[in-house]
């Protein structure tokens, strides 16, 4: 039983709105154009993007489909990768790690490569960055004294 005036907020409307803003800007579109694509009012879209109102499921799904983003990322800020995508990402990551270590004249043990790979994979997944961005940064840190 909940006390009067208390509630559990399961979804952070402002965070979802921020991800909608990020997506819209990535596509270089004004709010009015996105609203038209979703068949909603300009004001309604603005309220979702600013977090003033919670977005209905139907609009959130339409937004994800229209912009090719995952529903999981829109709602939580993290993606659930498809198994095929995981395989490609791991292959790219391993290649980047060994290319960078070779370039720097470093010999990595399998354990070291595994630890570096696990850290970078998690970072790429969380930050939505590519392995080549993260690998270079990690090796820069490793090279500092």
PDB file of C-alpha atoms in Angstrom:
ATOM      1  CA  UNK A   1       0.000   0.000   0.000  1.00  0.00           C
ATOM      2  CA  UNK A   2       1.327   3.427  -0.956  1.00  0.00           C
ATOM      3  CA  UNK A   3       1.068   6.454   1.278  1.00  0.00           C
ATOM      4  CA  UNK A   4      -0.785   9.412  -0.139  1.00  0.00           C
ATOM      5  CA  UNK A   5       1.473  11.467  -2.393  1.00  0.00           C
ATOM      6  CA  UNK A   6       4.095   8.779  -2.974  1.00  0.00           C
ATOM      7  CA  UNK A   7       4.706   6.801  -6.121  1.00  0.00           C
ATOM      8  CA  UNK A   8       7.333   4.751  -7.828  1.00  0.00           C
ATOM      9  CA  UNK A   9       8.657   6.286 -11.023  1.00  0.00           C
ATOM     10  CA  UNK A  10       9.623   3.478 -13.368  1.00  0.00           C
ATOM     11  CA  UNK A  11      10.507   5.644 -16.342  1.00  0.00           C
ATOM     12  CA  UNK A  12      12.437   8.884 -16.327  1.00  0.00           C
ATOM     13  CA  UNK A  13      10.566  11.055 -18.846  1.00  0.00           C
ATOM     14  CA  UNK A  14      13.367  13.644 -18.936  1.00  0.00           C
ATOM     15  CA  UNK A  15      15.984  11.003 -19.785  1.00  0.00           C
ATOM     16  CA  UNK A  16      13.802   9.582 -22.558  1.00  0.00           C
ATOM     17  CA  UNK A  17      13.232  13.098 -23.844  1.00  0.00           C
ATOM     18  CA  UNK A  18      16.974  13.696 -23.858  1.00  0.00           C
ATOM     19  CA  UNK A  19      17.520  10.599 -25.981  1.00  0.00           C
ATOM     20  CA  UNK A  20      14.745  11.746 -28.331  1.00  0.00           C
ATOM     21  CA  UNK A  21      16.481  15.129 -28.616  1.00  0.00           C
ATOM     22  CA  UNK A  22      19.819  13.441 -29.320  1.00  0.00           C
ATOM     23  CA  UNK A  23      18.254  11.273 -32.023  1.00  0.00           C
ATOM     24  CA  UNK A  24      16.431  14.199 -33.621  1.00  0.00           C
ATOM     25  CA  UNK A  25      19.616  16.290 -33.710  1.00  0.00           C
ATOM     26  CA  UNK A  26      21.574  13.342 -35.155  1.00  0.00           C
ATOM     27  CA  UNK A  27      19.087  13.434 -38.047  1.00  0.00           C
ATOM     28  CA  UNK A  28      19.200  17.249 -38.262  1.00  0.00           C
ATOM     29  CA  UNK A  29      15.429  17.610 -38.021  1.00  0.00           C
ATOM     30  CA  UNK A  30      13.293  20.276 -36.336  1.00  0.00           C
ATOM     31  CA  UNK A  31      10.768  19.212 -33.700  1.00  0.00           C
ATOM     32  CA  UNK A  32       7.901  20.047 -36.062  1.00  0.00           C
ATOM     33  CA  UNK A  33       9.161  17.587 -38.690  1.00  0.00           C
ATOM     34  CA  UNK A  34       9.502  14.763 -36.148  1.00  0.00           C
ATOM     35  CA  UNK A  35       6.019  15.528 -34.830  1.00  0.00           C
ATOM     36  CA  UNK A  36       4.644  15.290 -38.373  1.00  0.00           C
ATOM     37  CA  UNK A  37       6.461  11.985 -38.968  1.00  0.00           C
ATOM     38  CA  UNK A  38       4.875  10.597 -35.789  1.00  0.00           C
ATOM     39  CA  UNK A  39       1.436  12.057 -36.598  1.00  0.00           C
ATOM     40  CA  UNK A  40       1.283  14.034 -33.343  1.00  0.00           C
ATOM     41  CA  UNK A  41       1.097  17.744 -32.546  1.00  0.00           C
ATOM     42  CA  UNK A  42       4.220  19.888 -32.383  1.00  0.00           C
ATOM     43  CA  UNK A  43       3.402  20.750 -28.776  1.00  0.00           C
ATOM     44  CA  UNK A  44       2.908  17.090 -27.876  1.00  0.00           C
ATOM     45  CA  UNK A  45       6.290  16.160 -29.307  1.00  0.00           C
ATOM     46  CA  UNK A  46       7.959  19.088 -27.554  1.00  0.00           C
ATOM     47  CA  UNK A  47       6.462  17.958 -24.235  1.00  0.00           C
ATOM     48  CA  UNK A  48       7.867  14.431 -24.718  1.00  0.00           C
ATOM     49  CA  UNK A  49      11.296  15.714 -25.717  1.00  0.00           C
ATOM     50  CA  UNK A  50      11.509  18.118 -22.762  1.00  0.00           C
ATOM     51  CA  UNK A  51      10.260  15.456 -20.359  1.00  0.00           C
ATOM     52  CA  UNK A  52       7.161  17.415 -19.366  1.00  0.00           C
ATOM     53  CA  UNK A  53       4.957  14.476 -20.302  1.00  0.00           C
ATOM     54  CA  UNK A  54       5.547  10.740 -20.449  1.00  0.00           C
ATOM     55  CA  UNK A  55       5.537   9.387 -23.976  1.00  0.00           C
ATOM     56  CA  UNK A  56       2.828   6.830 -24.829  1.00  0.00           C
ATOM     57  CA  UNK A  57       4.053   3.386 -25.828  1.00  0.00           C
ATOM     58  CA  UNK A  58       2.620   3.700 -29.342  1.00  0.00           C
ATOM     59  CA  UNK A  59       4.507   6.957 -29.971  1.00  0.00           C
ATOM     60  CA  UNK A  60       7.727   5.595 -28.466  1.00  0.00           C
ATOM     61  CA  UNK A  61       7.571   2.517 -30.696  1.00  0.00           C
ATOM     62  CA  UNK A  62       6.835   4.643 -33.778  1.00  0.00           C
ATOM     63  CA  UNK A  63       9.783   6.912 -32.904  1.00  0.00           C
ATOM     64  CA  UNK A  64      12.115   3.919 -32.566  1.00  0.00           C
ATOM     65  CA  UNK A  65      10.943   2.388 -35.829  1.00  0.00           C
ATOM     66  CA  UNK A  66      11.191   5.674 -37.738  1.00  0.00           C
ATOM     67  CA  UNK A  67      14.733   6.432 -36.547  1.00  0.00           C
ATOM     68  CA  UNK A  68      16.100   2.887 -36.382  1.00  0.00           C
ATOM     69  CA  UNK A  69      16.893   2.951 -32.671  1.00  0.00           C
ATOM     70  CA  UNK A  70      16.170   0.267 -30.122  1.00  0.00           C
ATOM     71  CA  UNK A  71      13.279   0.656 -27.734  1.00  0.00           C
ATOM     72  CA  UNK A  72      15.576  -0.516 -24.952  1.00  0.00           C
ATOM     73  CA  UNK A  73      17.982   2.359 -25.629  1.00  0.00           C
ATOM     74  CA  UNK A  74      15.178   4.933 -25.786  1.00  0.00           C
ATOM     75  CA  UNK A  75      13.735   3.847 -22.445  1.00  0.00           C
ATOM     76  CA  UNK A  76      16.843   2.849 -20.477  1.00  0.00           C
ATOM     77  CA  UNK A  77      19.787   4.385 -22.288  1.00  0.00           C
ATOM     78  CA  UNK A  78      21.357   0.978 -22.958  1.00  0.00           C
ATOM     79  CA  UNK A  79      20.937  -1.418 -25.856  1.00  0.00           C
ATOM     80  CA  UNK A  80      20.228  -5.103 -25.915  1.00  0.00           C
ATOM     81  CA  UNK A  81      22.375  -6.358 -28.768  1.00  0.00           C
ATOM     82  CA  UNK A  82      21.154  -8.928 -31.257  1.00  0.00           C
ATOM     83  CA  UNK A  83      23.400 -12.048 -31.240  1.00  0.00           C
ATOM     84  CA  UNK A  84      24.540 -11.353 -34.824  1.00  0.00           C
ATOM     85  CA  UNK A  85      25.537  -7.828 -33.813  1.00  0.00           C
ATOM     86  CA  UNK A  86      27.476  -9.166 -30.823  1.00  0.00           C
ATOM     87  CA  UNK A  87      29.523 -11.423 -33.091  1.00  0.00           C
ATOM     88  CA  UNK A  88      30.391  -8.558 -35.423  1.00  0.00           C
ATOM     89  CA  UNK A  89      31.213  -6.257 -32.495  1.00  0.00           C
ATOM     90  CA  UNK A  90      33.484  -8.825 -30.832  1.00  0.00           C
ATOM     91  CA  UNK A  91      35.313  -9.508 -34.087  1.00  0.00           C
ATOM     92  CA  UNK A  92      35.845  -5.801 -34.689  1.00  0.00           C
ATOM     93  CA  UNK A  93      37.007  -5.320 -31.108  1.00  0.00           C
ATOM     94  CA  UNK A  94      39.553  -8.165 -31.217  1.00  0.00           C
ATOM     95  CA  UNK A  95      40.946  -6.840 -34.499  1.00  0.00           C
ATOM     96  CA  UNK A  96      41.267  -3.318 -33.085  1.00  0.00           C
ATOM     97  CA  UNK A  97      42.993  -4.518 -29.898  1.00  0.00           C
ATOM     98  CA  UNK A  98      45.582  -6.559 -31.764  1.00  0.00           C
ATOM     99  CA  UNK A  99      46.152  -3.871 -34.413  1.00  0.00           C
ATOM    100  CA  UNK A 100      46.740  -1.226 -31.730  1.00  0.00           C
ATOM    101  CA  UNK A 101      48.990  -3.461 -29.623  1.00  0.00           C
ATOM    102  CA  UNK A 102      51.032  -4.363 -32.720  1.00  0.00           C
ATOM    103  CA  UNK A 103      51.315  -0.705 -33.714  1.00  0.00           C
ATOM    104  CA  UNK A 104      52.704   0.103 -30.258  1.00  0.00           C
ATOM    105  CA  UNK A 105      55.011  -2.922 -30.166  1.00  0.00           C
ATOM    106  CA  UNK A 106      53.175  -4.510 -27.235  1.00  0.00           C
ATOM    107  CA  UNK A 107      52.799  -8.245 -26.695  1.00  0.00           C
ATOM    108  CA  UNK A 108      49.544  -8.984 -24.901  1.00  0.00           C
ATOM    109  CA  UNK A 109      48.854 -12.233 -23.115  1.00  0.00           C
ATOM    110  CA  UNK A 110      45.467 -13.807 -23.819  1.00  0.00           C
ATOM    111  CA  UNK A 111      44.394 -12.815 -20.290  1.00  0.00           C
ATOM    112  CA  UNK A 112      45.417  -9.188 -20.822  1.00  0.00           C
ATOM    113  CA  UNK A 113      43.672  -9.054 -24.205  1.00  0.00           C
ATOM    114  CA  UNK A 114      40.551 -10.581 -22.635  1.00  0.00           C
ATOM    115  CA  UNK A 115      40.468  -8.055 -19.792  1.00  0.00           C
ATOM    116  CA  UNK A 116      41.031  -5.140 -22.157  1.00  0.00           C
ATOM    117  CA  UNK A 117      38.394  -6.491 -24.536  1.00  0.00           C
ATOM    118  CA  UNK A 118      35.800  -6.975 -21.795  1.00  0.00           C
ATOM    119  CA  UNK A 119      36.333  -3.434 -20.519  1.00  0.00           C
ATOM    120  CA  UNK A 120      36.168  -1.895 -23.997  1.00  0.00           C
ATOM    121  CA  UNK A 121      33.124  -3.954 -25.032  1.00  0.00           C
ATOM    122  CA  UNK A 122      31.217  -2.755 -21.977  1.00  0.00           C
ATOM    123  CA  UNK A 123      32.317   0.834 -22.578  1.00  0.00           C
ATOM    124  CA  UNK A 124      31.299   0.715 -26.251  1.00  0.00           C
ATOM    125  CA  UNK A 125      27.917  -0.742 -25.343  1.00  0.00           C
ATOM    126  CA  UNK A 126      27.266   1.828 -22.606  1.00  0.00           C
ATOM    127  CA  UNK A 127      28.541   4.882 -24.498  1.00  0.00           C
ATOM    128  CA  UNK A 128      27.379   3.768 -27.953  1.00  0.00           C
ATOM    129  CA  UNK A 129      30.892   4.258 -29.306  1.00  0.00           C
ATOM    130  CA  UNK A 130      32.927   2.198 -31.734  1.00  0.00           C
ATOM    131  CA  UNK A 131      35.780  -0.071 -30.661  1.00  0.00           C
ATOM    132  CA  UNK A 132      38.365   1.972 -32.569  1.00  0.00           C
ATOM    133  CA  UNK A 133      37.479   5.055 -30.496  1.00  0.00           C
ATOM    134  CA  UNK A 134      37.765   3.191 -27.209  1.00  0.00           C
ATOM    135  CA  UNK A 135      40.786   1.015 -28.043  1.00  0.00           C
ATOM    136  CA  UNK A 136      42.976   4.011 -28.848  1.00  0.00           C
ATOM    137  CA  UNK A 137      41.954   5.731 -25.602  1.00  0.00           C
ATOM    138  CA  UNK A 138      42.682   2.645 -23.478  1.00  0.00           C
ATOM    139  CA  UNK A 139      46.093   2.123 -25.057  1.00  0.00           C
ATOM    140  CA  UNK A 140      46.920   5.804 -24.523  1.00  0.00           C
ATOM    141  CA  UNK A 141      46.185   5.353 -20.822  1.00  0.00           C
ATOM    142  CA  UNK A 142      48.267   2.177 -20.697  1.00  0.00           C
ATOM    143  CA  UNK A 143      51.216   3.995 -22.252  1.00  0.00           C
ATOM    144  CA  UNK A 144      51.209   6.845 -19.731  1.00  0.00           C
ATOM    145  CA  UNK A 145      53.671   6.691 -16.859  1.00  0.00           C
TER     146      UNK A 145
END
